Structure formats: structure tokens, C-alpha cells
Coordinates of C-alpha atoms in Angstrom, one line a residue:
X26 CA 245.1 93.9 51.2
X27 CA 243.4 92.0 48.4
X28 CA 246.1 92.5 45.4
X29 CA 248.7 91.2 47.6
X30 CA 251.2 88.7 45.3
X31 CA 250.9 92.0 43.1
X32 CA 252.0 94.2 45.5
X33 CA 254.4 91.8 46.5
X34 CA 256.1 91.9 42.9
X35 CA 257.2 95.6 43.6
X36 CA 259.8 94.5 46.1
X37 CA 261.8 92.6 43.6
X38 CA 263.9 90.3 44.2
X39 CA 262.8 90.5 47.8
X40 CA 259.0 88.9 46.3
X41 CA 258.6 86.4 48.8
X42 CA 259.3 88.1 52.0
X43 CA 257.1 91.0 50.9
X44 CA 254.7 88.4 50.5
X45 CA 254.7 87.7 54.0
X46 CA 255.2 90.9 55.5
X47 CA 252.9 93.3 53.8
X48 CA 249.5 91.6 55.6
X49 CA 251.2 93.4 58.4
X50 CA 253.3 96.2 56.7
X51 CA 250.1 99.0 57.2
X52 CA 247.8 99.6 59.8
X53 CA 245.2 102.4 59.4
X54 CA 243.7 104.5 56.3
X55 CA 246.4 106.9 56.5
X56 CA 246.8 107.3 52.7
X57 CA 249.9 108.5 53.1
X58 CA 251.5 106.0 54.9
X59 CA 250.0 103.2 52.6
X60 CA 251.4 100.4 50.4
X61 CA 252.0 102.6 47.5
X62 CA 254.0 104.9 50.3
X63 CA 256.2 101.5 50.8
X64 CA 256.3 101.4 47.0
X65 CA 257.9 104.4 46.9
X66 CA 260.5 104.4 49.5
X67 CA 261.3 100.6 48.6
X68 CA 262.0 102.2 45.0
X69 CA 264.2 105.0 46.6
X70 CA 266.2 102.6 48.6
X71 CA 266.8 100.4 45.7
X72 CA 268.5 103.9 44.2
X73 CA 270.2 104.7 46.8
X74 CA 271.1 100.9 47.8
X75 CA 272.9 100.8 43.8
X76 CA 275.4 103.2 44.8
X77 CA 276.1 103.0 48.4
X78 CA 275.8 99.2 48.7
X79 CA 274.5 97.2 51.9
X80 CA 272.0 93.9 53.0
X81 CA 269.1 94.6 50.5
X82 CA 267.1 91.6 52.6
X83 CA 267.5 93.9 55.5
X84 CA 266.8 97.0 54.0
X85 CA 263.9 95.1 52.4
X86 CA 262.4 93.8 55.7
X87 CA 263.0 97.4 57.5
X88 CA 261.1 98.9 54.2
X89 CA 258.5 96.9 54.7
X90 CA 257.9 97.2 58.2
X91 CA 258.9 100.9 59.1
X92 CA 255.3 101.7 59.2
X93 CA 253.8 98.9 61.0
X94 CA 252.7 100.7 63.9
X95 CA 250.1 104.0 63.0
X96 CA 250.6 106.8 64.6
X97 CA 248.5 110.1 63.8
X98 CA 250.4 113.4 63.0
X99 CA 248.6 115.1 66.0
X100 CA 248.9 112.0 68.5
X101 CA 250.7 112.9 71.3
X102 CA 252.5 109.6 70.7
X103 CA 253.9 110.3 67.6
X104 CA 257.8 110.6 68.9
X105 CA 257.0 106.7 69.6
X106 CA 255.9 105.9 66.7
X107 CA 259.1 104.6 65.3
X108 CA 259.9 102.5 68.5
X109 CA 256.6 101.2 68.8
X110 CA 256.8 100.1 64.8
X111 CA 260.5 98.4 65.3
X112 CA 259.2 96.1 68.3
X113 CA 256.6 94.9 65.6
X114 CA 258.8 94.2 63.6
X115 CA 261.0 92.6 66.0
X116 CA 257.7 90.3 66.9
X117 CA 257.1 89.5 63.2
X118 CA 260.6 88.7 61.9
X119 CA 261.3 86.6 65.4
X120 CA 258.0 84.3 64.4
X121 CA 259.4 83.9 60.4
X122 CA 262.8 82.7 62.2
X123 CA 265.2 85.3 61.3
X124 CA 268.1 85.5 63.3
X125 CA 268.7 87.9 66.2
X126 CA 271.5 89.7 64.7
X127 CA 269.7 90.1 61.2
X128 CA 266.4 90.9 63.4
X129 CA 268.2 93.7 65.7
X130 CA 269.3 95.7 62.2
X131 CA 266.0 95.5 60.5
X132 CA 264.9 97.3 64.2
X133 CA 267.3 99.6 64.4
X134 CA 266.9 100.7 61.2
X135 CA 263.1 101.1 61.7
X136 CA 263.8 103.0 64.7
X137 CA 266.0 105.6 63.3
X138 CA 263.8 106.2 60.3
X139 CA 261.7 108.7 62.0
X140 CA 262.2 113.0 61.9
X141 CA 259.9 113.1 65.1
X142 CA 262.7 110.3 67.0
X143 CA 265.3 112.1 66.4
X144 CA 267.5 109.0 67.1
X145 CA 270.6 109.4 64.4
X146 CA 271.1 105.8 62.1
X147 CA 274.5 104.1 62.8
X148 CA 273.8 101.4 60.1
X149 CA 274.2 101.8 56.6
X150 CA 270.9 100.1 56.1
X151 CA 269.2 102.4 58.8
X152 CA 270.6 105.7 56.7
X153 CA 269.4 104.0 53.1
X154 CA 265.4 103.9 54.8
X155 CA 266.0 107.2 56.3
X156 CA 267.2 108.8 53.0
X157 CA 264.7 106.9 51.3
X158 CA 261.3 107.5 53.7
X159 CA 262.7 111.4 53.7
X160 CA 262.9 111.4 49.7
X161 CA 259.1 110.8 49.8
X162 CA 258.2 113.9 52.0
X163 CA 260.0 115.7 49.2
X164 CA 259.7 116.9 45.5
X165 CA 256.0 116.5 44.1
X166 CA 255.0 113.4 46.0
X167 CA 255.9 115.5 49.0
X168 CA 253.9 118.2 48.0
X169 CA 250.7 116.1 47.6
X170 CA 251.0 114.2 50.9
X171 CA 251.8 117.8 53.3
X172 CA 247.8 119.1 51.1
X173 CA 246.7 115.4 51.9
X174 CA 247.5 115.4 55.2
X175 CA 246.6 119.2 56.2
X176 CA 243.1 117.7 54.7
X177 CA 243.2 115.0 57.1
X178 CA 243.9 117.3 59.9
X179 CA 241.7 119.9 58.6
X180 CA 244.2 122.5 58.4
X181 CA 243.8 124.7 56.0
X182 CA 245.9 125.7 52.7
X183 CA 247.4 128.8 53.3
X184 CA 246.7 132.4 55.9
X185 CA 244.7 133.8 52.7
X186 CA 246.1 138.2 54.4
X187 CA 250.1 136.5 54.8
X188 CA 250.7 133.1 52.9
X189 CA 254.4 133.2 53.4
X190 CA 254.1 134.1 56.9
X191 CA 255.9 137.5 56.8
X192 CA 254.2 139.2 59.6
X193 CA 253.1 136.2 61.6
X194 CA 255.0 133.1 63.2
X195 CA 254.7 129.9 60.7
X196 CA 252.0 127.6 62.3
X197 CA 251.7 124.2 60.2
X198 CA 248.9 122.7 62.3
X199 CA 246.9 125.8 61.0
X200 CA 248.3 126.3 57.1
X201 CA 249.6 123.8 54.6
X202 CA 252.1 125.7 52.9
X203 CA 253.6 126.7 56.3
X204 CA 254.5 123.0 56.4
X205 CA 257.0 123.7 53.8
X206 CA 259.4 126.2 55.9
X207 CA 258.7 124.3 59.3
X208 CA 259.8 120.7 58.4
X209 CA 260.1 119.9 54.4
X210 CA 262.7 122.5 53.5
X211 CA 264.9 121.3 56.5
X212 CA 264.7 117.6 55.7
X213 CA 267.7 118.0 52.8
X214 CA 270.1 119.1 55.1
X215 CA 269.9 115.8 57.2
X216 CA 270.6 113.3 54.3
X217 CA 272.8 110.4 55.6
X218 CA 274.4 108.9 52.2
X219 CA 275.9 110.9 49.3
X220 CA 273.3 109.2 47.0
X221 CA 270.6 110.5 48.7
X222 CA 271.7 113.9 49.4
X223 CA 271.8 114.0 45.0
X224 CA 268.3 113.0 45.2
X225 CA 267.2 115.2 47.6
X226 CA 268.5 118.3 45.8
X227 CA 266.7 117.4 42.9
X228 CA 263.5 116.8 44.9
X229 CA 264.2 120.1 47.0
X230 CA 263.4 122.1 43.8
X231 CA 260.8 120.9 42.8
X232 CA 259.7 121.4 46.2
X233 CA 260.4 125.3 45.7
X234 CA 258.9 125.3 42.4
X235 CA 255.7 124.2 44.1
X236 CA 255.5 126.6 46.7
X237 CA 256.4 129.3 43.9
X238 CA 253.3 128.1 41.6
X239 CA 251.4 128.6 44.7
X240 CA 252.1 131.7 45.4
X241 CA 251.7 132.8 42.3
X242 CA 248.4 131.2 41.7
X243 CA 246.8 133.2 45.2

């Protein structure tokens, strides 16, 4: 990661310990799931973090680290993904010296994070990163990552004789846009913090207005 103390800078006022922590923070070439990915979600949790309050320095170390550990979409590990990344994390904060207590939130928090765990967040920090990491599956940026990673996956973008899947069952391993209806459009609903359910309504839309323009185009 060869801009690193400029990456790091994005984490304000948490510079330092991203500093640290991003040499570990992303494993793979999932473009996704990439620094700018941690960007984004650090950037939603600061939003969300101004009006629901909280340990930013945890929130900031869980950020950080909730993607430690790749996991493909299609791996038949991905329900571990989550665990796997918050016993990294437990690894990396135990060799900077962090306490137990501070270490065991950041994990839990990292743990919870994940749609495919399905393990609900009992900390406030743990709902901040799951609101936040759920924001960015949302809205436009959403939208762009489900077509990046149907490319990835070599799905394709839509069943060109029934896009909306009117006269077939949805299958998002096969079409993009059937992403949309299987996963995306059901993530609002699961918001943990009143800020973030705001958020997501506003990112929900634009969500819709995507699939509309789609539609429309084809």
C-alpha cells in the first residue's frame, strides 16, 4: 500500500492507528473490499458516530480491520468470513498492546458486521460498522460494486427475455440486477441506529432510481 501516511489521513483524528493498521486492513484484489471501501464506511461511521455517540478509537480499529480476512462471494466460506477477520484483528491489536476489554469490542464488532453471519451487534460500536459497511452496498456506490462484482463473478447484467424476473425465480449468481431484489433492497430494513436508518432511506432511492434507469435503458 504505497500511499499509506495518505491513506492514513482519511481516518482523522484516528491518523496514527490507521497508520499502523492499514498494512494489514486488505488482503486480496477484491476492488470492492479495498482501502477506498474502508474510506467509505470510516466516513459513514463518522456520520453516524455524530449523532448516536460511542468509542470512535474502537469504531476506528473495527473499521479498519472488518475486512482483514478475504473471503470470495462464491467461497463456500464466506459465512466465516467475519469470524475469521475478527480473530485477525484480535492478533493485531493484542501485538500493538491494546487491552483485552478494548480488544474484545473492536472483535465483536467485526464479527457482527457481516449480512452472511447473521450474528445481531449488541454494541453500539458493532451497530455504527454494521450501519456503516451496509450504507456502502447501497445508493450509487452500491450499485457500482453489485455490476463490479457480477463482473468478477462473471455473472451477467440482466435475463435480456425477463429482467425483472417476472416469470422466472430471481437468481443473483446468474444476473446483476437480480442482486437488487435478493439482498440490496432488504438491507434497509435491518438498520441498527436511527442515524443510519435516515441514511439508508436516502441511499434506498437512489438504489430504485438505478434499477428504474436500467430498465428503462433495455
Amino acid at each position: 500500500m504505497s500511499h499509506l501516511p495518505s491513506l492514513a489521513a482519511a481516518f482523522a483524528p484516528h491518523e496514527a492507528l490507521a497508520e499502523r493498521l492499514l498494512p494489514h486492513a486488505v488482503s486480496g484484489n477484491d476492488g470492492s473490499h479495498d482501502a477506498a471501501h474502508l474510506i467509505r464506511v470510516w466516513k459513514n461511521a463518522r456520520r453516524i458516530h455524530g449523532a448516536e455517540g460511542g468509542d470512535l478509537r474502537i469504531l476506528a480499529a473495527a473499521v479498519l480491520l472488518h475486512d482483514c480476512v478475504s473471503v470470495e462471494k462464491n467461497s463456500p466460506l464466506r459465512a466465516q468470513a467475519s469470524r475469521l477477520a475478527a480473530e485477525r484483528a484480535f492478533e493485531l491489536l493484542d501485538e500493538l498492546g491494546w487491552r483485552t476489554g478494548e480488544i474484545t469490542a473492536v472483535a465483536h464488532a467485526i464479527l457482527t458486521h457481516s449480512f452472511s453471519a447473521n450474528i445481531p451487534p449488541e454494541s453500539l460500536e458493532a451497530k455504527i460498522l454494521q450501519d456503516a459497511d451496509r450504507l456502502d452496498a447501497i445508493g450509487m456506490i452500491g450499485a457500482a460494486r453489485c455490476f463490479y462484482i457480477a463482473g468478477r463473478m462473471g455473472s451477467g447484467l440482466y435475463d435480456p427475455l425477463d429482467p425483472l424476473a417476472e416469470d422466472r425465480p430471481l437468481d443473483d449468481k446468474a444476473y446483476a440486477i437480480d442482486h437488487f431484489e435478493t439482498k440490496l433492497f432488504k438491507l434497509t430494513d435491518g438498520f441498527q441506529t436511527a442515524a443510519g436508518r435516515a441514511l439508508a432511506r436516502q441511499r434506498q432511492e437512489r438504489l430504485r432510481a438505478v434499477l428504474g434507469m436500467v430498465i428503462e435503458e433495455i
